[in-house]
Amino acid sequence: PYALDPETLATHGPRSWSEELAGVPFSAHPKFDENGDLWNIGSVPWLHSPQLVLYHVGANGRLRTAKMHGLDFGGYIHAFVLTPEYLVVLNSSAIFGSGHSFVDQMHWQPQQASQLLVFQRSDLSLRAKVEVPASFVFHFGNGWQDRDGLHFTACQYEDSKIVTDSMRRFAQQQAGVAHAAPTLVRYDLDRNLQRVKITNLDADMEFPSFDPRQPFTPQTLLGASGEATSESALASAVSTIDPLTGDRQSFDYGDGVIVQEPLFIAGPDGGYAMHGFLDYEQGVSGVAILRAAKLAEGPIAKATMERVLPLGFHGCFVSA
């Protein structure tokens, strides 16, 4: 983790939670609970004995507790799910081994089932370990619990080619796409955390976001989509989808525009979606705002600059 100046965004440097945790990974996807506490993970998959670190940081910014768990295998772990009682992690079937670079060390092993690891929030202990079909996930939607069990959504890939093939081509400035688009799926774990049902919601989506004021409800997700059909093979649309009914909306900017991660911003009439974009046909970068409940109507506001900014990944909205 790095500390930033909230006014100027100047970088103050690395933030160490304790001497023992200095230099230990801290994911780009912390989650906040109903008390304002921060939870996160840090994956160390390339050791001879792969490890996962769990973090609980108080609303005052001080570390409350951290715990390290050994993993059965060193799968790629990017993010996690937070529910009222649990942290849920997917240890994927993209397993680290020998190689000269980060990408070279990742090897897709479909014969190795992926694992759902469920940890208790109260003491960070391992509560359950459930095998699921070999899969690869960067980002999850929110999680919720009810009398039937634990539920969450994931933007799931059929394999790890997005890293091992497509990202390698991007890095070497080579044309061509080698991976399938992600599909939004819903995981339903029973009350005993022993059995899981995976439902394909038949929608491509990445970078899901949701209303942070009610994180533990089965609310509509907002995300980027359209990469399966776009000219650039990157997202060209913003979409919403209800994880229970499958109801969805979408607005596609068409070829020539690349959409970055949309953020949900609380506001009247269902709030707003805000995202950066690159219009590579016109050579401009910009920001667009849409009504989250009326995405299909398109942007209600746009701002552009006549220059190309490097595409980014994740952001956060900070109200003035």
PDB file of C-alpha atoms in Angstrom:
ATOM      1  CA  PRO A   1       0.000   0.000   0.000  1.00  0.00           C
ATOM      2  CA  TYR A   2       1.080   3.558  -0.754  1.00  0.00           C
ATOM      3  CA  ALA A   3       0.058   6.695   1.103  1.00  0.00           C
ATOM      4  CA  LEU A   4      -1.152   9.665  -0.972  1.00  0.00           C
ATOM      5  CA  ASP A   5      -1.849  13.305  -0.190  1.00  0.00           C
ATOM      6  CA  PRO A   6      -5.672  13.548  -0.507  1.00  0.00           C
ATOM      7  CA  GLU A   7      -5.495  17.097  -1.885  1.00  0.00           C
ATOM      8  CA  THR A   8      -2.629  16.893  -4.390  1.00  0.00           C
ATOM      9  CA  LEU A   9      -2.393  13.089  -4.919  1.00  0.00           C
ATOM     10  CA  ALA A  10       1.352  13.383  -4.290  1.00  0.00           C
ATOM     11  CA  THR A  11       2.850  10.050  -3.237  1.00  0.00           C
ATOM     12  CA  HIS A  12       4.213   9.909   0.305  1.00  0.00           C
ATOM     13  CA  GLY A  13       5.589   6.405  -0.135  1.00  0.00           C
ATOM     14  CA  PRO A  14       4.884   2.865   1.074  1.00  0.00           C
ATOM     15  CA  ARG A  15       2.696   2.368   4.120  1.00  0.00           C
ATOM     16  CA  SER A  16       3.788  -0.456   6.423  1.00  0.00           C
ATOM     17  CA  TRP A  17       1.149  -1.731   8.845  1.00  0.00           C
ATOM     18  CA  SER A  18       3.865  -3.280  11.037  1.00  0.00           C
ATOM     19  CA  GLU A  19       7.533  -4.250  10.855  1.00  0.00           C
ATOM     20  CA  GLU A  20       6.559  -7.865  10.183  1.00  0.00           C
ATOM     21  CA  LEU A  21       4.335  -6.864   7.248  1.00  0.00           C
ATOM     22  CA  ALA A  22       6.777  -4.483   5.542  1.00  0.00           C
ATOM     23  CA  GLY A  23       6.890  -5.341   1.836  1.00  0.00           C
ATOM     24  CA  VAL A  24       4.117  -7.936   2.069  1.00  0.00           C
ATOM     25  CA  PRO A  25       1.572  -7.644  -0.801  1.00  0.00           C
ATOM     26  CA  PHE A  26      -1.641  -5.692  -0.225  1.00  0.00           C
ATOM     27  CA  SER A  27      -4.266  -6.092  -2.944  1.00  0.00           C
ATOM     28  CA  ALA A  28      -5.747  -3.254  -5.009  1.00  0.00           C
ATOM     29  CA  HIS A  29      -9.231  -4.277  -3.822  1.00  0.00           C
ATOM     30  CA  PRO A  30      -9.746  -3.582  -0.114  1.00  0.00           C
ATOM     31  CA  LYS A  31     -13.339  -3.763   1.134  1.00  0.00           C
ATOM     32  CA  PHE A  32     -15.099  -1.687   3.776  1.00  0.00           C
ATOM     33  CA  ASP A  33     -17.597  -3.085   6.267  1.00  0.00           C
ATOM     34  CA  GLU A  34     -20.642  -1.577   7.970  1.00  0.00           C
ATOM     35  CA  ASN A  35     -18.385   0.071  10.623  1.00  0.00           C
ATOM     36  CA  GLY A  36     -15.978   1.675   8.173  1.00  0.00           C
ATOM     37  CA  ASP A  37     -13.240  -0.889   8.884  1.00  0.00           C
ATOM     38  CA  LEU A  38     -11.044  -1.971   5.982  1.00  0.00           C
ATOM     39  CA  TRP A  39     -10.371  -5.613   5.076  1.00  0.00           C
ATOM     40  CA  ASN A  40      -7.880  -6.888   2.526  1.00  0.00           C
ATOM     41  CA  ILE A  41      -5.711  -9.756   1.348  1.00  0.00           C
ATOM     42  CA  GLY A  42      -2.116 -10.159   0.197  1.00  0.00           C
ATOM     43  CA  SER A  43      -1.099 -13.148  -1.907  1.00  0.00           C
ATOM     44  CA  VAL A  44       2.416 -14.616  -1.917  1.00  0.00           C
ATOM     45  CA  PRO A  45       2.000 -17.533  -4.363  1.00  0.00           C
ATOM     46  CA  TRP A  46       5.537 -18.007  -5.641  1.00  0.00           C
ATOM     47  CA  LEU A  47       7.166 -19.298  -2.458  1.00  0.00           C
ATOM     48  CA  HIS A  48       7.906 -22.986  -1.958  1.00  0.00           C
ATOM     49  CA  SER A  49       5.140 -22.776   0.642  1.00  0.00           C
ATOM     50  CA  PRO A  50       2.574 -20.306  -0.833  1.00  0.00           C
ATOM     51  CA  GLN A  51       0.849 -18.016   1.652  1.00  0.00           C
ATOM     52  CA  LEU A  52      -2.154 -15.725   1.903  1.00  0.00           C
ATOM     53  CA  VAL A  53      -2.228 -12.765   4.304  1.00  0.00           C
ATOM     54  CA  LEU A  54      -5.529 -11.404   5.657  1.00  0.00           C
ATOM     55  CA  TYR A  55      -5.710  -7.819   6.938  1.00  0.00           C
ATOM     56  CA  HIS A  56      -8.210  -6.076   9.221  1.00  0.00           C
ATOM     57  CA  VAL A  57      -7.591  -2.318   9.519  1.00  0.00           C
ATOM     58  CA  GLY A  58      -9.748  -0.154  11.782  1.00  0.00           C
ATOM     59  CA  ALA A  59     -11.645   2.900  10.589  1.00  0.00           C
ATOM     60  CA  ASN A  60      -8.907   4.958  12.288  1.00  0.00           C
ATOM     61  CA  GLY A  61      -6.344   3.553   9.819  1.00  0.00           C
ATOM     62  CA  ARG A  62      -4.541   1.382  12.363  1.00  0.00           C
ATOM     63  CA  LEU A  63      -3.988  -2.327  11.903  1.00  0.00           C
ATOM     64  CA  ARG A  64      -6.301  -4.324  14.139  1.00  0.00           C
ATOM     65  CA  THR A  65      -5.048  -7.770  13.180  1.00  0.00           C
ATOM     66  CA  ALA A  66      -3.399  -9.723  10.382  1.00  0.00           C
ATOM     67  CA  LYS A  67      -3.062 -13.444   9.856  1.00  0.00           C
ATOM     68  CA  MET A  68      -1.118 -15.605   7.426  1.00  0.00           C
ATOM     69  CA  HIS A  69      -2.479 -18.854   6.012  1.00  0.00           C
ATOM     70  CA  GLY A  70      -0.647 -21.544   4.066  1.00  0.00           C
ATOM     71  CA  LEU A  71      -2.184 -22.483   0.704  1.00  0.00           C
ATOM     72  CA  ASP A  72      -2.441 -25.952  -0.828  1.00  0.00           C
ATOM     73  CA  PHE A  73      -1.054 -24.512  -4.066  1.00  0.00           C
ATOM     74  CA  GLY A  74       0.108 -21.114  -5.315  1.00  0.00           C
ATOM     75  CA  GLY A  75      -2.774 -20.037  -7.530  1.00  0.00           C
ATOM     76  CA  TYR A  76      -3.226 -16.460  -8.748  1.00  0.00           C
ATOM     77  CA  ILE A  77      -5.422 -14.513  -6.307  1.00  0.00           C
ATOM     78  CA  HIS A  78      -6.390 -10.966  -7.241  1.00  0.00           C
ATOM     79  CA  ALA A  79      -9.318  -9.931  -5.022  1.00  0.00           C
ATOM     80  CA  PHE A  80     -11.856 -11.309  -2.531  1.00  0.00           C
ATOM     81  CA  VAL A  81     -15.437 -11.061  -1.286  1.00  0.00           C
ATOM     82  CA  LEU A  82     -16.555  -9.593   2.049  1.00  0.00           C
ATOM     83  CA  THR A  83     -19.853 -10.560   3.701  1.00  0.00           C
ATOM     84  CA  PRO A  84     -21.248  -9.822   7.195  1.00  0.00           C
ATOM     85  CA  GLU A  85     -19.455 -12.878   8.607  1.00  0.00           C
ATOM     86  CA  TYR A  86     -16.843 -13.984   6.101  1.00  0.00           C
ATOM     87  CA  LEU A  87     -14.030 -13.251   3.681  1.00  0.00           C
ATOM     88  CA  VAL A  88     -14.161 -15.459   0.577  1.00  0.00           C
ATOM     89  CA  VAL A  89     -11.109 -16.068  -1.621  1.00  0.00           C
ATOM     90  CA  LEU A  90     -10.780 -18.013  -4.881  1.00  0.00           C
ATOM     91  CA  ASN A  91      -7.454 -19.822  -5.197  1.00  0.00           C
ATOM     92  CA  SER A  92      -7.401 -20.125  -8.982  1.00  0.00           C
ATOM     93  CA  SER A  93      -5.999 -22.827 -11.256  1.00  0.00           C
ATOM     94  CA  ALA A  94      -3.428 -20.410 -12.730  1.00  0.00           C
ATOM     95  CA  ILE A  95      -0.528 -21.692 -10.651  1.00  0.00           C
ATOM     96  CA  PHE A  96       2.879 -20.086 -10.201  1.00  0.00           C
ATOM     97  CA  GLY A  97       5.992 -22.050 -11.061  1.00  0.00           C
ATOM     98  CA  SER A  98       9.252 -21.467 -12.905  1.00  0.00           C
ATOM     99  CA  GLY A  99       9.681 -18.548 -15.307  1.00  0.00           C
ATOM    100  CA  HIS A 100      11.718 -15.397 -15.989  1.00  0.00           C
ATOM    101  CA  SER A 101       8.888 -12.894 -15.392  1.00  0.00           C
ATOM    102  CA  PHE A 102       5.619 -12.603 -13.511  1.00  0.00           C
ATOM    103  CA  VAL A 103       3.672 -13.710 -16.593  1.00  0.00           C
ATOM    104  CA  ASP A 104       6.120 -16.510 -17.426  1.00  0.00           C
ATOM    105  CA  GLN A 105       5.681 -17.933 -13.915  1.00  0.00           C
ATOM    106  CA  MET A 106       1.914 -18.330 -14.324  1.00  0.00           C
ATOM    107  CA  HIS A 107       0.840 -21.710 -15.715  1.00  0.00           C
ATOM    108  CA  TRP A 108      -2.763 -22.718 -16.431  1.00  0.00           C
ATOM    109  CA  GLN A 109      -3.406 -26.155 -14.912  1.00  0.00           C
ATOM    110  CA  PRO A 110      -7.023 -27.174 -15.643  1.00  0.00           C
ATOM    111  CA  GLN A 111      -6.525 -30.542 -13.962  1.00  0.00           C
ATOM    112  CA  GLN A 112      -6.185 -28.687 -10.644  1.00  0.00           C
ATOM    113  CA  ALA A 113      -9.605 -27.744  -9.245  1.00  0.00           C
ATOM    114  CA  SER A 114      -9.840 -24.181  -7.968  1.00  0.00           C
ATOM    115  CA  GLN A 115     -10.643 -23.625  -4.293  1.00  0.00           C
ATOM    116  CA  LEU A 116     -13.086 -21.365  -2.515  1.00  0.00           C
ATOM    117  CA  LEU A 117     -11.566 -20.474   0.842  1.00  0.00           C
ATOM    118  CA  VAL A 118     -13.978 -19.061   3.426  1.00  0.00           C
ATOM    119  CA  PHE A 119     -12.477 -17.245   6.418  1.00  0.00           C
ATOM    120  CA  GLN A 120     -14.304 -16.107   9.572  1.00  0.00           C
ATOM    121  CA  ARG A 121     -14.268 -12.335   9.981  1.00  0.00           C
ATOM    122  CA  SER A 122     -14.257 -12.551  13.782  1.00  0.00           C
ATOM    123  CA  ASP A 123     -10.834 -14.216  14.082  1.00  0.00           C
ATOM    124  CA  LEU A 124      -9.592 -14.649  10.460  1.00  0.00           C
ATOM    125  CA  SER A 125      -9.645 -18.444  10.867  1.00  0.00           C
ATOM    126  CA  LEU A 126     -10.290 -20.782   7.929  1.00  0.00           C
ATOM    127  CA  ARG A 127     -13.941 -21.827   8.103  1.00  0.00           C
ATOM    128  CA  ALA A 128     -14.332 -23.878   4.890  1.00  0.00           C
ATOM    129  CA  LYS A 129     -12.510 -25.055   1.784  1.00  0.00           C
ATOM    130  CA  VAL A 130     -14.659 -25.978  -1.229  1.00  0.00           C
ATOM    131  CA  GLU A 131     -13.425 -27.306  -4.577  1.00  0.00           C
ATOM    132  CA  VAL A 132     -14.901 -25.692  -7.721  1.00  0.00           C
ATOM    133  CA  PRO A 133     -14.161 -26.229 -11.428  1.00  0.00           C
ATOM    134  CA  ALA A 134     -10.874 -24.782 -12.669  1.00  0.00           C
ATOM    135  CA  SER A 135     -11.433 -21.051 -13.200  1.00  0.00           C
ATOM    136  CA  PHE A 136      -9.763 -17.646 -13.263  1.00  0.00           C
ATOM    137  CA  VAL A 137     -11.134 -14.422 -11.756  1.00  0.00           C
ATOM    138  CA  PHE A 138      -9.766 -10.928 -11.325  1.00  0.00           C
ATOM    139  CA  HIS A 139     -12.782  -9.136  -9.872  1.00  0.00           C
ATOM    140  CA  PHE A 140     -15.820  -9.939  -7.754  1.00  0.00           C
ATOM    141  CA  GLY A 141     -19.093  -8.154  -7.147  1.00  0.00           C
ATOM    142  CA  ASN A 142     -20.391  -7.795  -3.618  1.00  0.00           C
ATOM    143  CA  GLY A 143     -21.388 -10.637  -1.302  1.00  0.00           C
ATOM    144  CA  TRP A 144     -24.472 -11.183   0.835  1.00  0.00           C
ATOM    145  CA  GLN A 145     -25.948 -13.762   3.191  1.00  0.00           C
ATOM    146  CA  ASP A 146     -29.484 -15.009   3.848  1.00  0.00           C
ATOM    147  CA  ARG A 147     -31.097 -18.055   5.428  1.00  0.00           C
ATOM    148  CA  ASP A 148     -30.152 -20.148   2.380  1.00  0.00           C
ATOM    149  CA  GLY A 149     -26.436 -19.403   2.641  1.00  0.00           C
ATOM    150  CA  LEU A 150     -23.725 -17.155   1.223  1.00  0.00           C
ATOM    151  CA  HIS A 151     -23.858 -15.578  -2.238  1.00  0.00           C
ATOM    152  CA  PHE A 152     -21.573 -13.490  -4.449  1.00  0.00           C
ATOM    153  CA  THR A 153     -20.847 -12.708  -8.102  1.00  0.00           C
ATOM    154  CA  ALA A 154     -17.628 -13.005 -10.088  1.00  0.00           C
ATOM    155  CA  CYS A 155     -16.363 -11.911 -13.503  1.00  0.00           C
ATOM    156  CA  GLN A 156     -15.034 -15.312 -14.489  1.00  0.00           C
ATOM    157  CA  TYR A 157     -12.757 -16.441 -17.332  1.00  0.00           C
ATOM    158  CA  GLU A 158     -12.605 -19.995 -18.641  1.00  0.00           C
ATOM    159  CA  ASP A 159      -8.799 -19.952 -18.313  1.00  0.00           C
ATOM    160  CA  SER A 160      -5.880 -17.579 -17.678  1.00  0.00           C
ATOM    161  CA  LYS A 161      -5.128 -16.704 -21.312  1.00  0.00           C
ATOM    162  CA  ILE A 162      -5.948 -13.044 -20.648  1.00  0.00           C
ATOM    163  CA  VAL A 163      -2.642 -12.905 -18.740  1.00  0.00           C
ATOM    164  CA  THR A 164      -0.533 -15.645 -20.257  1.00  0.00           C
ATOM    165  CA  ASP A 165      -1.406 -14.831 -23.886  1.00  0.00           C
ATOM    166  CA  SER A 166      -3.251 -11.522 -24.385  1.00  0.00           C
ATOM    167  CA  MET A 167      -1.310  -9.384 -21.891  1.00  0.00           C
ATOM    168  CA  ARG A 168       1.926 -10.757 -23.269  1.00  0.00           C
ATOM    169  CA  ARG A 169       0.843  -9.640 -26.766  1.00  0.00           C
ATOM    170  CA  PHE A 170      -0.159  -6.196 -25.477  1.00  0.00           C
ATOM    171  CA  ALA A 171       3.235  -5.811 -23.778  1.00  0.00           C
ATOM    172  CA  GLN A 172       5.028  -6.722 -27.017  1.00  0.00           C
ATOM    173  CA  GLN A 173       2.693  -4.496 -29.083  1.00  0.00           C
ATOM    174  CA  GLN A 174       1.418  -7.447 -31.088  1.00  0.00           C
ATOM    175  CA  ALA A 175      -2.068  -7.564 -32.595  1.00  0.00           C
ATOM    176  CA  GLY A 176      -4.569 -10.301 -31.901  1.00  0.00           C
ATOM    177  CA  VAL A 177      -6.719 -11.512 -29.042  1.00  0.00           C
ATOM    178  CA  ALA A 178      -6.146 -14.872 -27.408  1.00  0.00           C
ATOM    179  CA  HIS A 179      -8.726 -14.966 -24.608  1.00  0.00           C
ATOM    180  CA  ALA A 180     -12.479 -15.280 -24.238  1.00  0.00           C
ATOM    181  CA  ALA A 181     -14.446 -12.442 -22.631  1.00  0.00           C
ATOM    182  CA  PRO A 182     -15.317 -12.766 -18.927  1.00  0.00           C
ATOM    183  CA  THR A 183     -18.765 -13.988 -17.949  1.00  0.00           C
ATOM    184  CA  LEU A 184     -20.636 -12.818 -14.868  1.00  0.00           C
ATOM    185  CA  VAL A 185     -21.505 -15.798 -12.684  1.00  0.00           C
ATOM    186  CA  ARG A 186     -23.230 -16.127  -9.302  1.00  0.00           C
ATOM    187  CA  TYR A 187     -21.885 -18.441  -6.604  1.00  0.00           C
ATOM    188  CA  ASP A 188     -24.369 -19.773  -4.036  1.00  0.00           C
ATOM    189  CA  LEU A 189     -22.857 -21.588  -1.037  1.00  0.00           C
ATOM    190  CA  ASP A 190     -25.195 -23.488   1.274  1.00  0.00           C
ATOM    191  CA  ARG A 191     -25.550 -22.633   4.956  1.00  0.00           C
ATOM    192  CA  ASN A 192     -22.973 -25.258   5.942  1.00  0.00           C
ATOM    193  CA  LEU A 193     -20.471 -23.848   3.428  1.00  0.00           C
ATOM    194  CA  GLN A 194     -20.017 -27.325   1.949  1.00  0.00           C
ATOM    195  CA  ARG A 195     -21.796 -27.254  -1.410  1.00  0.00           C
ATOM    196  CA  VAL A 196     -21.763 -24.584  -4.094  1.00  0.00           C
ATOM    197  CA  LYS A 197     -23.958 -23.869  -7.108  1.00  0.00           C
ATOM    198  CA  ILE A 198     -22.557 -21.717  -9.923  1.00  0.00           C
ATOM    199  CA  THR A 199     -25.063 -19.929 -12.165  1.00  0.00           C
ATOM    200  CA  ASN A 200     -23.984 -18.354 -15.469  1.00  0.00           C
ATOM    201  CA  LEU A 201     -25.751 -14.984 -15.775  1.00  0.00           C
ATOM    202  CA  ASP A 202     -24.956 -14.913 -19.514  1.00  0.00           C
ATOM    203  CA  ALA A 203     -23.453 -11.415 -19.523  1.00  0.00           C
ATOM    204  CA  ASP A 204     -19.925 -10.212 -20.183  1.00  0.00           C
ATOM    205  CA  MET A 205     -18.752  -7.820 -17.478  1.00  0.00           C
ATOM    206  CA  GLU A 206     -15.526  -6.674 -15.879  1.00  0.00           C
ATOM    207  CA  PHE A 207     -14.643  -4.152 -13.150  1.00  0.00           C
ATOM    208  CA  PRO A 208     -17.947  -4.539 -11.256  1.00  0.00           C
ATOM    209  CA  SER A 209     -18.911  -1.834  -8.779  1.00  0.00           C
ATOM    210  CA  PHE A 210     -21.909  -1.285  -6.525  1.00  0.00           C
ATOM    211  CA  ASP A 211     -23.434   1.093  -4.004  1.00  0.00           C
ATOM    212  CA  PRO A 212     -20.989   1.048  -1.047  1.00  0.00           C
ATOM    213  CA  ARG A 213     -23.719   2.256   1.317  1.00  0.00           C
ATOM    214  CA  GLN A 214     -25.401  -1.161   1.212  1.00  0.00           C
ATOM    215  CA  PRO A 215     -22.602  -3.624   0.436  1.00  0.00           C
ATOM    216  CA  PHE A 216     -24.234  -6.778   1.771  1.00  0.00           C
ATOM    217  CA  THR A 217     -27.397  -6.821  -0.372  1.00  0.00           C
ATOM    218  CA  PRO A 218     -28.005  -8.515  -3.762  1.00  0.00           C
ATOM    219  CA  GLN A 219     -27.960  -5.207  -5.575  1.00  0.00           C
ATOM    220  CA  THR A 220     -27.537  -4.395  -9.247  1.00  0.00           C
ATOM    221  CA  LEU A 221     -23.915  -4.349 -10.425  1.00  0.00           C
ATOM    222  CA  LEU A 222     -22.338  -1.725 -12.683  1.00  0.00           C
ATOM    223  CA  GLY A 223     -19.414  -2.657 -14.918  1.00  0.00           C
ATOM    224  CA  ALA A 224     -17.571  -2.419 -18.225  1.00  0.00           C
ATOM    225  CA  SER A 225     -18.572  -4.735 -21.071  1.00  0.00           C
ATOM    226  CA  GLY A 226     -18.582  -5.215 -24.829  1.00  0.00           C
ATOM    227  CA  GLU A 227     -15.046  -6.500 -25.303  1.00  0.00           C
ATOM    228  CA  ALA A 228     -16.288  -9.676 -27.010  1.00  0.00           C
ATOM    229  CA  THR A 229     -17.562  -7.696 -29.994  1.00  0.00           C
ATOM    230  CA  SER A 230     -15.553  -4.454 -29.956  1.00  0.00           C
ATOM    231  CA  GLU A 231     -12.943  -3.590 -32.573  1.00  0.00           C
ATOM    232  CA  SER A 232     -10.273  -3.046 -29.917  1.00  0.00           C
ATOM    233  CA  ALA A 233     -11.108  -6.250 -27.969  1.00  0.00           C
ATOM    234  CA  LEU A 234     -11.364  -3.982 -24.912  1.00  0.00           C
ATOM    235  CA  ALA A 235     -14.544  -2.713 -23.266  1.00  0.00           C
ATOM    236  CA  SER A 236     -16.653  -0.326 -25.342  1.00  0.00           C
ATOM    237  CA  ALA A 237     -19.802  -0.265 -23.172  1.00  0.00           C
ATOM    238  CA  VAL A 238     -21.091   0.242 -19.642  1.00  0.00           C
ATOM    239  CA  SER A 239     -23.681  -2.176 -18.283  1.00  0.00           C
ATOM    240  CA  THR A 240     -25.777  -2.978 -15.234  1.00  0.00           C
ATOM    241  CA  ILE A 241     -27.129  -6.398 -14.256  1.00  0.00           C
ATOM    242  CA  ASP A 242     -29.316  -7.657 -11.421  1.00  0.00           C
ATOM    243  CA  PRO A 243     -27.594 -10.770  -9.967  1.00  0.00           C
ATOM    244  CA  LEU A 244     -30.923 -12.418  -9.084  1.00  0.00           C
ATOM    245  CA  THR A 245     -33.183 -11.672 -12.040  1.00  0.00           C
ATOM    246  CA  GLY A 246     -30.602 -11.138 -14.769  1.00  0.00           C
ATOM    247  CA  ASP A 247     -32.265  -7.845 -15.767  1.00  0.00           C
ATOM    248  CA  ARG A 248     -29.740  -5.618 -17.489  1.00  0.00           C
ATOM    249  CA  GLN A 249     -29.114  -2.329 -19.240  1.00  0.00           C
ATOM    250  CA  SER A 250     -26.249  -1.252 -21.456  1.00  0.00           C
ATOM    251  CA  PHE A 251     -24.881   1.674 -23.419  1.00  0.00           C
ATOM    252  CA  ASP A 252     -22.263   0.931 -26.079  1.00  0.00           C
ATOM    253  CA  TYR A 253     -20.095   3.745 -27.457  1.00  0.00           C
ATOM    254  CA  GLY A 254     -19.204   1.656 -30.512  1.00  0.00           C
ATOM    255  CA  ASP A 255     -15.895   1.088 -32.270  1.00  0.00           C
ATOM    256  CA  GLY A 256     -13.189   3.659 -31.669  1.00  0.00           C
ATOM    257  CA  VAL A 257     -13.922   4.123 -27.941  1.00  0.00           C
ATOM    258  CA  ILE A 258     -12.384   2.210 -25.019  1.00  0.00           C
ATOM    259  CA  VAL A 259     -14.274   2.397 -21.721  1.00  0.00           C
ATOM    260  CA  GLN A 260     -12.428   2.295 -18.410  1.00  0.00           C
ATOM    261  CA  GLU A 261     -13.751   0.989 -15.083  1.00  0.00           C
ATOM    262  CA  PRO A 262     -17.091   2.694 -14.288  1.00  0.00           C
ATOM    263  CA  LEU A 263     -17.633   3.829 -10.708  1.00  0.00           C
ATOM    264  CA  PHE A 264     -20.975   4.014  -8.932  1.00  0.00           C
ATOM    265  CA  ILE A 265     -21.655   7.408  -7.357  1.00  0.00           C
ATOM    266  CA  ALA A 266     -24.530   7.755  -4.922  1.00  0.00           C
ATOM    267  CA  GLY A 267     -27.125  10.359  -5.878  1.00  0.00           C
ATOM    268  CA  PRO A 268     -30.820  10.933  -6.574  1.00  0.00           C
ATOM    269  CA  ASP A 269     -32.903   8.623  -8.787  1.00  0.00           C
ATOM    270  CA  GLY A 270     -30.604   5.627  -8.483  1.00  0.00           C
ATOM    271  CA  GLY A 271     -27.240   7.405  -8.575  1.00  0.00           C
ATOM    272  CA  TYR A 272     -24.709   7.805 -11.359  1.00  0.00           C
ATOM    273  CA  ALA A 273     -22.102   5.893 -13.336  1.00  0.00           C
ATOM    274  CA  MET A 274     -18.856   7.735 -14.014  1.00  0.00           C
ATOM    275  CA  HIS A 275     -15.976   6.471 -16.145  1.00  0.00           C
ATOM    276  CA  GLY A 276     -12.951   7.547 -18.112  1.00  0.00           C
ATOM    277  CA  PHE A 277     -12.643   6.722 -21.797  1.00  0.00           C
ATOM    278  CA  LEU A 278     -10.299   6.927 -24.756  1.00  0.00           C
ATOM    279  CA  ASP A 279     -11.667   7.842 -28.190  1.00  0.00           C
ATOM    280  CA  TYR A 280      -8.762   6.676 -30.319  1.00  0.00           C
ATOM    281  CA  GLU A 281     -10.450   7.667 -33.579  1.00  0.00           C
ATOM    282  CA  GLN A 282     -10.663  11.304 -32.474  1.00  0.00           C
ATOM    283  CA  GLY A 283      -7.482  11.245 -30.399  1.00  0.00           C
ATOM    284  CA  VAL A 284      -9.165  12.496 -27.218  1.00  0.00           C
ATOM    285  CA  SER A 285      -9.507  11.252 -23.643  1.00  0.00           C
ATOM    286  CA  GLY A 286     -12.393  12.075 -21.387  1.00  0.00           C
ATOM    287  CA  VAL A 287     -14.843  11.388 -18.587  1.00  0.00           C
ATOM    288  CA  ALA A 288     -18.527  10.543 -18.994  1.00  0.00           C
ATOM    289  CA  ILE A 289     -21.408  10.508 -16.502  1.00  0.00           C
ATOM    290  CA  LEU A 290     -24.592   8.457 -16.974  1.00  0.00           C
ATOM    291  CA  ARG A 291     -27.655   7.838 -14.823  1.00  0.00           C
ATOM    292  CA  ALA A 292     -27.131   4.357 -13.388  1.00  0.00           C
ATOM    293  CA  ALA A 293     -30.824   3.487 -13.626  1.00  0.00           C
ATOM    294  CA  LYS A 294     -31.053   4.760 -17.232  1.00  0.00           C
ATOM    295  CA  LEU A 295     -27.782   3.644 -18.810  1.00  0.00           C
ATOM    296  CA  ALA A 296     -29.373   2.956 -22.178  1.00  0.00           C
ATOM    297  CA  GLU A 297     -30.045   6.700 -22.580  1.00  0.00           C
ATOM    298  CA  GLY A 298     -26.300   7.358 -22.706  1.00  0.00           C
ATOM    299  CA  PRO A 299     -24.193  10.075 -21.067  1.00  0.00           C
ATOM    300  CA  ILE A 300     -25.834  13.109 -19.452  1.00  0.00           C
ATOM    301  CA  ALA A 301     -22.442  14.859 -19.314  1.00  0.00           C
ATOM    302  CA  LYS A 302     -19.032  14.527 -20.959  1.00  0.00           C
ATOM    303  CA  ALA A 303     -15.694  16.277 -20.633  1.00  0.00           C
ATOM    304  CA  THR A 304     -12.791  15.705 -23.015  1.00  0.00           C
ATOM    305  CA  MET A 305      -9.222  16.855 -23.574  1.00  0.00           C
ATOM    306  CA  GLU A 306      -7.421  16.803 -26.904  1.00  0.00           C
ATOM    307  CA  ARG A 307      -4.707  14.413 -25.833  1.00  0.00           C
ATOM    308  CA  VAL A 308      -4.407  10.698 -25.211  1.00  0.00           C
ATOM    309  CA  LEU A 309      -3.995   9.677 -21.575  1.00  0.00           C
ATOM    310  CA  PRO A 310      -2.661   6.203 -20.795  1.00  0.00           C
ATOM    311  CA  LEU A 311      -5.511   3.848 -19.963  1.00  0.00           C
ATOM    312  CA  GLY A 312      -5.785   3.016 -16.280  1.00  0.00           C
ATOM    313  CA  PHE A 313      -7.396   0.266 -14.243  1.00  0.00           C
ATOM    314  CA  HIS A 314      -8.946   1.183 -10.897  1.00  0.00           C
ATOM    315  CA  GLY A 315     -10.178   4.385  -9.342  1.00  0.00           C
ATOM    316  CA  CYS A 316     -12.215   5.677  -6.457  1.00  0.00           C
ATOM    317  CA  PHE A 317     -14.661   8.524  -6.160  1.00  0.00           C
ATOM    318  CA  VAL A 318     -13.929  11.120  -3.496  1.00  0.00           C
ATOM    319  CA  SER A 319     -16.625  13.673  -2.825  1.00  0.00           C
ATOM    320  CA  ALA A 320     -15.557  17.252  -2.182  1.00  0.00           C
TER     321      ALA A 320
END
